[in-house]
Structure formats: structure tokens, C-alpha cells
mmCIF file of C-alpha atoms in Angstrom:
data_model
loop_
_atom_site.group_PDB
_atom_site.id
_atom_site.type_symbol
_atom_site.label_atom_id
_atom_site.label_comp_id
_atom_site.label_asym_id
_atom_site.label_seq_id
_atom_site.Cartn_x
_atom_site.Cartn_y
_atom_site.Cartn_z
ATOM 1 C CA VAL A 1 56.324 -50.354 27.541
ATOM 2 C CA HIS A 2 58.519 -47.215 27.614
ATOM 3 C CA ARG A 3 62.028 -47.865 28.832
ATOM 4 C CA LEU A 4 64.675 -45.271 29.662
ATOM 5 C CA HIS A 5 65.253 -43.626 26.287
ATOM 6 C CA PRO A 6 68.541 -41.692 26.449
ATOM 7 C CA THR A 7 67.379 -38.726 24.342
ATOM 8 C CA ASP A 8 68.035 -36.082 27.005
ATOM 9 C CA LEU A 9 67.267 -37.971 30.219
ATOM 10 C CA TRP A 10 70.849 -38.222 31.491
ATOM 11 C CA GLY A 11 71.547 -34.593 30.664
ATOM 12 C CA HIS A 12 68.626 -33.427 32.809
ATOM 13 C CA LEU A 13 69.587 -35.773 35.669
ATOM 14 C CA ASN A 14 73.176 -34.530 35.606
ATOM 15 C CA PHE A 15 72.045 -30.914 35.740
ATOM 16 C CA GLY A 16 69.838 -31.850 38.705
ATOM 17 C CA ARG A 17 72.808 -33.517 40.412
ATOM 18 C CA TRP A 18 75.002 -30.437 39.859
ATOM 19 C CA ILE A 19 72.337 -28.088 41.290
ATOM 20 C CA VAL A 20 71.830 -30.293 44.361
ATOM 21 C CA GLU A 21 75.572 -30.694 45.008
ATOM 22 C CA HIS A 22 76.335 -26.974 44.629
ATOM 23 C CA GLY A 23 73.132 -25.617 46.174
ATOM 24 C CA ARG A 24 72.629 -23.066 43.407
ATOM 25 C CA LEU A 25 71.800 -22.714 39.721
ATOM 26 C CA PRO A 26 74.722 -22.665 37.262
ATOM 27 C CA ASP A 27 75.710 -19.391 35.618
ATOM 28 C CA ALA A 28 77.221 -21.228 32.640
ATOM 29 C CA ASP A 29 76.911 -24.762 31.302
ATOM 30 C CA PRO A 30 79.012 -26.747 33.822
ATOM 31 C CA PHE A 31 79.503 -29.551 31.304
ATOM 32 C CA ARG A 32 80.886 -27.251 28.602
ATOM 33 C CA PRO A 33 83.997 -25.642 30.135
ATOM 34 C CA ASP A 34 85.038 -24.476 26.662
ATOM 35 C CA LEU A 35 82.133 -21.985 26.715
ATOM 36 C CA PRO A 36 82.511 -20.290 30.108
ATOM 37 C CA SER A 37 81.356 -16.883 28.894
ATOM 38 C CA GLU A 38 78.060 -18.053 27.371
ATOM 39 C CA ARG A 39 75.193 -17.352 29.739
ATOM 40 C CA PHE A 40 73.232 -20.433 30.758
ATOM 41 C CA GLU A 41 69.551 -20.232 31.733
ATOM 42 C CA PRO A 42 68.299 -23.456 33.388
ATOM 43 C CA THR A 43 64.620 -23.062 32.528
ATOM 44 C CA TRP A 44 63.766 -26.557 33.783
ATOM 45 C CA TRP A 45 65.779 -26.504 37.009
ATOM 46 C CA LEU A 46 62.996 -27.745 39.314
ATOM 47 C CA SER A 47 62.179 -30.705 37.045
ATOM 48 C CA GLN A 48 65.869 -31.592 36.981
ATOM 49 C CA VAL A 49 66.170 -31.453 40.765
ATOM 50 C CA ILE A 50 62.994 -33.516 41.231
ATOM 51 C CA GLY A 51 64.181 -36.041 38.642
ATOM 52 C CA TYR A 52 67.594 -36.430 40.264
ATOM 53 C CA GLY A 53 66.067 -36.725 43.750
ATOM 54 C CA TRP A 54 63.605 -39.349 42.485
ATOM 55 C CA TYR A 55 66.447 -41.282 40.846
ATOM 56 C CA ARG A 56 68.464 -41.183 44.077
ATOM 57 C CA LEU A 57 65.504 -42.584 46.022
ATOM 58 C CA PHE A 58 64.141 -45.198 43.607
ATOM 59 C CA GLY A 59 66.809 -45.920 40.993
ATOM 60 C CA LEU A 60 66.297 -46.813 37.346
ATOM 61 C CA GLU A 61 63.038 -48.704 37.799
ATOM 62 C CA GLY A 62 61.804 -45.771 39.831
ATOM 63 C CA LEU A 63 62.392 -43.505 36.825
ATOM 64 C CA ALA A 64 60.277 -45.794 34.649
ATOM 65 C CA ALA A 65 57.561 -45.821 37.332
ATOM 66 C CA GLY A 66 57.717 -42.026 37.649
ATOM 67 C CA HIS A 67 57.327 -41.788 33.876
ATOM 68 C CA ALA A 68 54.159 -43.882 34.067
ATOM 69 C CA VAL A 69 52.829 -41.745 36.938
ATOM 70 C CA LEU A 70 53.275 -38.490 34.978
ATOM 71 C CA VAL A 71 51.617 -39.898 31.859
ATOM 72 C CA THR A 72 48.737 -41.290 33.920
ATOM 73 C CA LEU A 73 48.360 -37.960 35.727
ATOM 74 C CA THR A 74 48.143 -36.119 32.405
ATOM 75 C CA VAL A 75 45.485 -38.476 31.051
ATOM 76 C CA GLY A 76 43.559 -38.292 34.337
ATOM 77 C CA LEU A 77 43.569 -34.495 34.288
ATOM 78 C CA LEU A 78 42.404 -34.516 30.662
ATOM 79 C CA ILE A 79 39.516 -36.797 31.629
ATOM 80 C CA GLY A 80 38.622 -34.454 34.497
ATOM 81 C CA ALA A 81 38.902 -31.368 32.260
ATOM 82 C CA THR A 82 36.565 -32.954 29.716
ATOM 83 C CA ALA A 83 34.060 -34.081 32.336
ATOM 84 C CA ALA A 84 34.092 -30.532 33.754
ATOM 85 C CA ARG A 85 32.421 -29.396 30.528
ATOM 86 C CA GLY A 86 29.362 -31.481 31.385
ATOM 87 C CA ILE A 87 30.470 -34.524 29.389
ATOM 88 C CA SER A 88 29.677 -38.014 30.666
ATOM 89 C CA VAL A 89 32.482 -39.929 32.345
ATOM 90 C CA GLY A 90 32.466 -42.491 29.537
ATOM 91 C CA TRP A 91 33.036 -39.930 26.793
ATOM 92 C CA ALA A 92 35.517 -38.045 28.979
ATOM 93 C CA THR A 93 37.487 -41.260 29.403
ATOM 94 C CA ALA A 94 37.414 -41.765 25.636
ATOM 95 C CA ALA A 95 38.853 -38.258 25.277
ATOM 96 C CA GLY A 96 41.661 -39.111 27.704
ATOM 97 C CA ILE A 97 42.545 -42.298 25.841
ATOM 98 C CA THR A 98 42.444 -40.437 22.510
ATOM 99 C CA GLY A 99 44.812 -37.814 23.888
ATOM 100 C CA TRP A 100 47.212 -40.539 25.026
ATOM 101 C CA ILE A 101 47.175 -42.110 21.544
ATOM 102 C CA LEU A 102 47.743 -38.770 19.789
ATOM 103 C CA ALA A 103 50.621 -37.899 22.118
ATOM 104 C CA SER A 104 52.227 -41.356 21.968
ATOM 105 C CA PRO A 105 55.183 -40.190 19.811
ATOM 106 C CA ILE A 106 55.962 -37.555 22.472
ATOM 107 C CA LEU A 107 55.225 -39.549 25.629
ATOM 108 C CA GLY A 108 57.923 -42.162 25.046
ATOM 109 C CA VAL A 109 60.706 -40.025 26.514
ATOM 110 C CA ILE A 110 61.112 -38.937 30.140
ATOM 111 C CA ARG A 111 61.662 -35.184 30.086
ATOM 112 C CA PRO A 112 60.482 -32.017 31.897
ATOM 113 C CA GLN A 113 57.815 -31.492 29.230
ATOM 114 C CA LEU A 114 55.751 -34.221 30.910
ATOM 115 C CA PHE A 115 55.198 -31.882 33.860
ATOM 116 C CA GLY A 116 54.096 -29.217 31.385
ATOM 117 C CA MET A 117 51.610 -31.543 29.712
ATOM 118 C CA ALA A 118 49.953 -32.346 33.047
ATOM 119 C CA ALA A 119 49.752 -28.624 33.864
ATOM 120 C CA PHE A 120 48.331 -27.902 30.402
ATOM 121 C CA ALA A 121 45.457 -30.339 31.014
ATOM 122 C CA ALA A 122 44.846 -28.659 34.387
ATOM 123 C CA VAL A 123 44.522 -25.263 32.650
ATOM 124 C CA LEU A 124 41.855 -26.720 30.341
ATOM 125 C CA TRP A 125 40.045 -27.887 33.472
ATOM 126 C CA ALA A 126 40.267 -24.322 34.803
ATOM 127 C CA ILE A 127 38.744 -22.663 31.725
ATOM 128 C CA ALA A 128 35.943 -25.243 31.719
ATOM 129 C CA ARG A 129 34.995 -23.956 35.200
ATOM 130 C CA LEU A 130 35.816 -20.252 34.837
ATOM 131 C CA PRO A 131 32.552 -19.182 33.138
ATOM 132 C CA GLU A 132 30.680 -19.957 36.363
ATOM 133 C CA ARG A 133 33.229 -20.101 39.227
ATOM 134 C CA TRP A 134 36.092 -18.077 40.733
ATOM 135 C CA MET A 135 37.824 -21.074 42.356
ATOM 136 C CA PRO A 136 40.086 -21.885 39.349
ATOM 137 C CA VAL A 137 41.611 -18.400 39.666
ATOM 138 C CA VAL A 138 42.869 -19.381 43.119
ATOM 139 C CA TRP A 139 44.637 -22.600 42.182
ATOM 140 C CA LEU A 140 46.016 -21.232 38.913
ATOM 141 C CA VAL A 141 48.461 -19.171 41.023
ATOM 142 C CA PRO A 142 50.436 -22.096 42.521
ATOM 143 C CA LEU A 143 50.055 -24.044 39.272
ATOM 144 C CA PHE A 144 51.813 -21.397 37.158
ATOM 145 C CA ALA A 145 54.350 -20.595 39.877
ATOM 146 C CA LEU A 146 55.429 -24.254 39.787
ATOM 147 C CA TRP A 147 55.082 -24.630 36.027
ATOM 148 C CA ALA A 148 57.408 -21.692 35.312
ATOM 149 C CA ASN A 149 60.148 -23.509 37.253
ATOM 150 C CA LEU A 150 59.376 -26.975 35.908
ATOM 151 C CA HIS A 151 59.325 -26.279 32.154
ATOM 152 C CA GLY A 152 59.226 -23.381 29.720
ATOM 153 C CA SER A 153 55.896 -24.541 28.295
ATOM 154 C CA PHE A 154 54.087 -22.378 30.860
ATOM 155 C CA LEU A 155 53.763 -19.948 27.936
ATOM 156 C CA VAL A 156 51.326 -22.281 26.158
ATOM 157 C CA GLY A 157 49.216 -22.265 29.319
ATOM 158 C CA LEU A 158 49.056 -18.479 29.115
ATOM 159 C CA VAL A 159 48.076 -18.806 25.441
ATOM 160 C CA VAL A 160 45.144 -21.016 26.485
ATOM 161 C CA LEU A 161 43.985 -18.438 29.019
ATOM 162 C CA GLY A 162 44.425 -15.673 26.433
ATOM 163 C CA CYS A 163 42.295 -17.549 23.893
ATOM 164 C CA HIS A 164 39.669 -18.071 26.570
ATOM 165 C CA LEU A 165 39.608 -14.366 27.427
ATOM 166 C CA VAL A 166 39.367 -13.168 23.813
ATOM 167 C CA GLY A 167 36.809 -15.814 22.873
ATOM 168 C CA THR A 168 34.654 -15.177 25.939
ATOM 169 C CA GLY A 169 34.723 -11.441 25.276
ATOM 170 C CA TRP A 170 33.726 -11.954 21.637
ATOM 171 C CA ASP A 171 30.845 -14.306 22.432
ATOM 172 C CA ARG A 172 29.555 -12.137 25.291
ATOM 173 C CA PHE A 173 29.707 -8.984 23.160
ATOM 174 C CA TRP A 174 27.462 -10.449 20.465
ATOM 175 C CA SER A 175 25.141 -12.217 22.912
ATOM 176 C CA ILE A 176 24.596 -8.864 24.661
ATOM 177 C CA GLY A 177 23.695 -7.357 21.298
ATOM 178 C CA GLU A 178 21.188 -10.109 20.579
ATOM 179 C CA SER A 179 19.552 -9.832 24.002
ATOM 180 C CA CYS A 180 19.452 -6.011 24.064
ATOM 181 C CA GLY A 181 18.371 -5.479 20.482
ATOM 182 C CA SER A 182 18.702 -1.741 19.967
ATOM 183 C CA ALA A 183 21.479 -1.194 22.503
ATOM 184 C CA SER A 184 24.265 1.046 21.231
ATOM 185 C CA ALA A 185 27.835 -0.157 20.785
ATOM 186 C CA GLY A 186 28.827 1.886 23.832
ATOM 187 C CA GLY A 187 26.152 0.199 25.900
ATOM 188 C CA ARG A 188 27.387 -3.212 24.776
ATOM 189 C CA TRP A 189 30.928 -2.393 25.853
ATOM 190 C CA VAL A 190 29.770 -1.215 29.274
ATOM 191 C CA ARG A 191 27.865 -4.454 29.830
ATOM 192 C CA LEU A 192 30.792 -6.462 28.528
ATOM 193 C CA ILE A 193 33.200 -4.833 30.979
ATOM 194 C CA ARG A 194 30.830 -5.642 33.820
ATOM 195 C CA ASP A 195 30.308 -9.242 32.687
ATOM 196 C CA LYS A 196 31.443 -11.670 35.400
ATOM 197 C CA ALA A 197 32.605 -14.363 32.965
ATOM 198 C CA VAL A 198 34.836 -11.857 31.168
ATOM 199 C CA TRP A 199 36.175 -10.594 34.498
ATOM 200 C CA ARG A 200 37.011 -14.114 35.636
ATOM 201 C CA ALA A 201 38.796 -14.837 32.352
ATOM 202 C CA GLY A 202 40.809 -11.611 32.565
ATOM 203 C CA VAL A 203 41.763 -12.045 36.212
ATOM 204 C CA ALA A 204 42.773 -15.670 35.569
ATOM 205 C CA LEU A 205 45.163 -14.595 32.800
ATOM 206 C CA ALA A 206 46.584 -11.773 34.917
ATOM 207 C CA VAL A 207 47.262 -13.866 38.043
ATOM 208 C CA ALA A 208 48.756 -16.678 35.957
ATOM 209 C CA ALA A 209 51.138 -14.233 34.248
ATOM 210 C CA VAL A 210 52.187 -12.709 37.570
ATOM 211 C CA ALA A 211 52.641 -16.134 39.183
ATOM 212 C CA SER A 212 54.874 -17.185 36.270
ATOM 213 C CA CYS A 213 57.313 -14.434 37.299
ATOM 214 C CA LEU A 214 58.054 -16.315 40.540
ATOM 215 C CA ASN A 215 61.199 -17.955 39.184
ATOM 216 C CA PRO A 216 64.955 -17.263 39.370
ATOM 217 C CA GLU A 217 64.836 -15.258 36.119
ATOM 218 C CA GLY A 218 61.770 -13.211 37.016
ATOM 219 C CA PRO A 219 59.834 -11.608 34.129
ATOM 220 C CA ARG A 220 62.865 -12.044 31.852
ATOM 221 C CA LEU A 221 61.957 -15.738 31.617
ATOM 222 C CA PHE A 222 59.178 -14.800 29.164
ATOM 223 C CA VAL A 223 61.754 -13.493 26.692
ATOM 224 C CA THR A 224 64.089 -16.429 27.281
ATOM 225 C CA VAL A 225 61.411 -19.032 26.562
ATOM 226 C CA ALA A 226 59.950 -17.138 23.605
ATOM 227 C CA ALA A 227 63.393 -16.984 21.971
ATOM 228 C CA PHE A 228 64.226 -20.630 22.616
ATOM 229 C CA SER A 229 62.823 -21.988 19.339
ATOM 230 C CA SER A 230 65.058 -19.642 17.337
ATOM 231 C CA HIS A 231 68.273 -21.351 18.484
ATOM 232 C CA GLU A 232 70.260 -22.624 15.520
ATOM 233 C CA PRO A 233 70.957 -26.193 16.841
ATOM 234 C CA LEU A 234 67.221 -26.935 17.029
ATOM 235 C CA ARG A 235 67.034 -26.992 13.224
ATOM 236 C CA THR A 236 68.983 -30.269 13.253
ATOM 237 C CA ILE A 237 66.551 -31.962 15.669
ATOM 238 C CA SER A 238 63.694 -33.809 13.965
ATOM 239 C CA GLU A 239 61.005 -32.984 16.534
ATOM 240 C CA TRP A 240 61.503 -29.238 15.954
ATOM 241 C CA ARG A 241 60.970 -29.564 12.204
ATOM 242 C CA PRO A 242 57.595 -29.050 10.455
ATOM 243 C CA MET A 243 55.240 -32.015 10.537
ATOM 244 C CA THR A 244 54.848 -34.273 7.507
ATOM 245 C CA VAL A 245 52.354 -37.076 6.839
ATOM 246 C CA ARG A 246 55.237 -39.497 6.343
ATOM 247 C CA SER A 247 55.799 -39.600 10.101
ATOM 248 C CA LEU A 248 53.668 -41.224 12.808
ATOM 249 C CA SER A 249 53.021 -37.780 14.286
ATOM 250 C CA GLY A 250 51.822 -36.499 10.912
ATOM 251 C CA LEU A 251 49.476 -39.448 10.408
ATOM 252 C CA LEU A 252 47.955 -38.993 13.862
ATOM 253 C CA MET A 253 47.538 -35.276 13.236
ATOM 254 C CA LEU A 254 45.889 -35.933 9.852
ATOM 255 C CA CYS A 255 43.451 -38.425 11.415
ATOM 256 C CA SER A 256 42.435 -35.899 14.072
ATOM 257 C CA VAL A 257 41.863 -33.177 11.460
ATOM 258 C CA LEU A 258 39.731 -35.503 9.312
ATOM 259 C CA ALA A 259 37.760 -36.539 12.382
ATOM 260 C CA SER A 260 37.201 -32.841 13.152
ATOM 261 C CA GLY A 261 35.603 -32.353 9.755
ATOM 262 C CA VAL A 262 33.180 -35.219 10.331
ATOM 263 C CA LEU A 263 32.313 -34.079 13.851
ATOM 264 C CA LEU A 264 31.740 -30.467 12.829
ATOM 265 C CA ARG A 265 29.536 -31.597 9.941
ATOM 266 C CA TRP A 266 27.169 -33.598 12.148
ATOM 267 C CA SER A 267 27.341 -31.811 15.503
ATOM 268 C CA PRO A 268 24.158 -29.864 16.383
ATOM 269 C CA ARG A 269 26.147 -27.576 18.694
ATOM 270 C CA ARG A 270 27.984 -24.509 17.371
ATOM 271 C CA LEU A 271 31.550 -23.769 18.424
ATOM 272 C CA TRP A 272 32.326 -20.956 20.831
ATOM 273 C CA ALA A 273 34.909 -18.382 19.748
ATOM 274 C CA SER A 274 37.415 -19.567 22.366
ATOM 275 C CA GLU A 275 37.139 -23.110 21.004
ATOM 276 C CA VAL A 276 37.800 -21.905 17.464
ATOM 277 C CA LEU A 277 40.837 -19.933 18.662
ATOM 278 C CA LEU A 278 42.269 -22.891 20.576
ATOM 279 C CA GLY A 279 41.810 -25.216 17.607
ATOM 280 C CA VAL A 280 43.395 -22.819 15.116
ATOM 281 C CA VAL A 281 46.316 -21.739 17.322
ATOM 282 C CA PHE A 282 47.371 -25.197 18.451
ATOM 283 C CA GLY A 283 46.548 -26.817 15.122
ATOM 284 C CA ILE A 284 48.870 -24.439 13.289
ATOM 285 C CA GLY A 285 51.432 -24.852 16.061
ATOM 286 C CA ALA A 286 51.448 -28.633 15.611
ATOM 287 C CA LEU A 287 52.020 -28.244 11.873
ATOM 288 C CA THR A 288 55.021 -25.956 12.373
ATOM 289 C CA ALA A 289 56.896 -28.294 14.728
ATOM 290 C CA ILE A 290 56.405 -31.975 15.534
ATOM 291 C CA ARG A 291 57.009 -31.347 19.218
ATOM 292 C CA MET A 292 53.932 -29.092 19.336
ATOM 293 C CA LEU A 293 51.832 -32.228 18.833
ATOM 294 C CA ALA A 294 52.041 -32.604 22.632
ATOM 295 C CA TRP A 295 49.624 -29.687 23.121
ATOM 296 C CA TRP A 296 47.346 -30.552 20.189
ATOM 297 C CA ALA A 297 47.000 -34.082 21.569
ATOM 298 C CA ILE A 298 45.534 -32.659 24.791
ATOM 299 C CA VAL A 299 43.458 -29.753 23.503
ATOM 300 C CA TRP A 300 41.898 -31.582 20.523
ATOM 301 C CA PRO A 301 40.060 -34.344 22.483
ATOM 302 C CA TRP A 302 38.913 -31.682 24.951
ATOM 303 C CA LEU A 303 37.481 -29.606 22.110
#
């Protein structure tokens, strides 16, 4: 279905080729010799090297097959993340298919962001398990260490973990108050600090942030990625503009929001604070830039 759209595919493959041939990362854009003094930060270097190596091994059809593998991996991880919440496999599969439909305007192009989308679904799987298990903390370390070298979207993964920490702390604080009745505010805070679910959420965020520093830029990568959206040329690219209902992305977003209203009206289960935070943060993010639909398409079916 999706062929080799030339949006930025050949640019990434050429950067991968240059890195492999020279055995290092470029200090300046090697394809813009007229700008030798402008510092170049290859945030996606590992994706570019993997893409070029894959192309060398399997050719053009291999790129199309690799595209299908990454999309399938993302949907599979979303299904697993949904099932990890205690949802039946049937409904979890429906969530995966829904995520694929919502993200369809984004998934048509082979780019490093596909690695980020798969990692994003894996983080949702982690926070579904964190309230009861420590194991996700262990595998979040290699996940974020890889993600920080594959694509700059590792920051949205940290946002997910941050929402989980704040939301878990909020819910635990008030549940302690309800269970203890006359307990003072100080007593609530002491119990909250000792709460294992809050500890797991905090440690998960901390180890993920530290693991993200394992890249050629080190901690400075956080600033580089955060400042990326402010670059002037991005204002001319449609997918970085605010979403409108006149586009396919806008229509899909509108349908998901309307469906949310219906579901919230009839659902007997109340939302946890972390779920509210995730919905608000990524919902607003999708409205500010079309490209942010990629993360809404994964987090919304999971919610």
C-alpha cells in the first residue's frame, strides 16, 4: 500500500551512508558546503545508519518491507500495552487497529519517527505494569538509551512517564486521605513518599532520563530537541502547522474527540489523574501541530 514516498527518505539514507563511510558523525551538514560554520546535530543518526544498512542488504523492496515491519511492530506493542491494562485481547486488538487508522496520515512515510512510535507504545506498556511491578523499570533503560539515538521523540516518552508520576501521586494522596480519615496532611505526605507505586513511577522517570543521556550529545540533547520546533523553516511545512478539520488528520482527530465524549458519558469507570493528564497533554499537542497526531493516535486508543 505505502510505496517509497520521497519526503525525507533519501536525505536520511544519504546521511546514514556518509556516517558509515566516514566512521563518525558530521560536525556540519555535509550536503550543504555553503554553510560550513553552522553546527549540525544528527539527532537521528542511529536510525539513519540502520536505514542505510538495511537498504544495502535488501534494496528498495526491503525498505518497503522494513516500513511494514515497523508499522506492524507499533500496532503490536499498542495491542500488548492495552491488554496489559486487563483488557481482553479482542478489545486490545480493536485499540491497535484504531491507532493504525488514526495514525494513517503519518504512517505513509518511512522516517526515523516510526522507531519513536514503536518505543512510545512500549512506554505505555510500561506504565500499565508499573503500579504493581518493578520489571518495566529495568527494560526502560535500554529502551530510552536506544530511543535517544534513534529519534528526538524520546522526550514525549519522558512526558508520558512524567504524567504517570504526577497522576499516580495525586490519586494516591487522595486515596490515603479517604482510607485514613482524620490523618493530617503531614501524615498523608509521609505515606505518599513511602508508597511503592509512587516510588516505581519516580524511579522509572529518573532512569529513563539518565538513559536518554547515553548519546553523542549527552544531556545537551534535551535542549537540542526541545528547541527543534522553533526552527524557522518548519513554519513552511504543512505537518508542523496547527491542525484543521479540513484535513484528513483533523477529521480523524475530531472523530476521536467526539467518541471520547460518548465513552466518558456512558463509562461506569472514573478516569485516573494520569489518564486525564495524558489525554489533555497529547490532545492539545495534536491540535498545535499535525505531526503530533502520531502520539495521540497511540495514546488515545490506550486510554
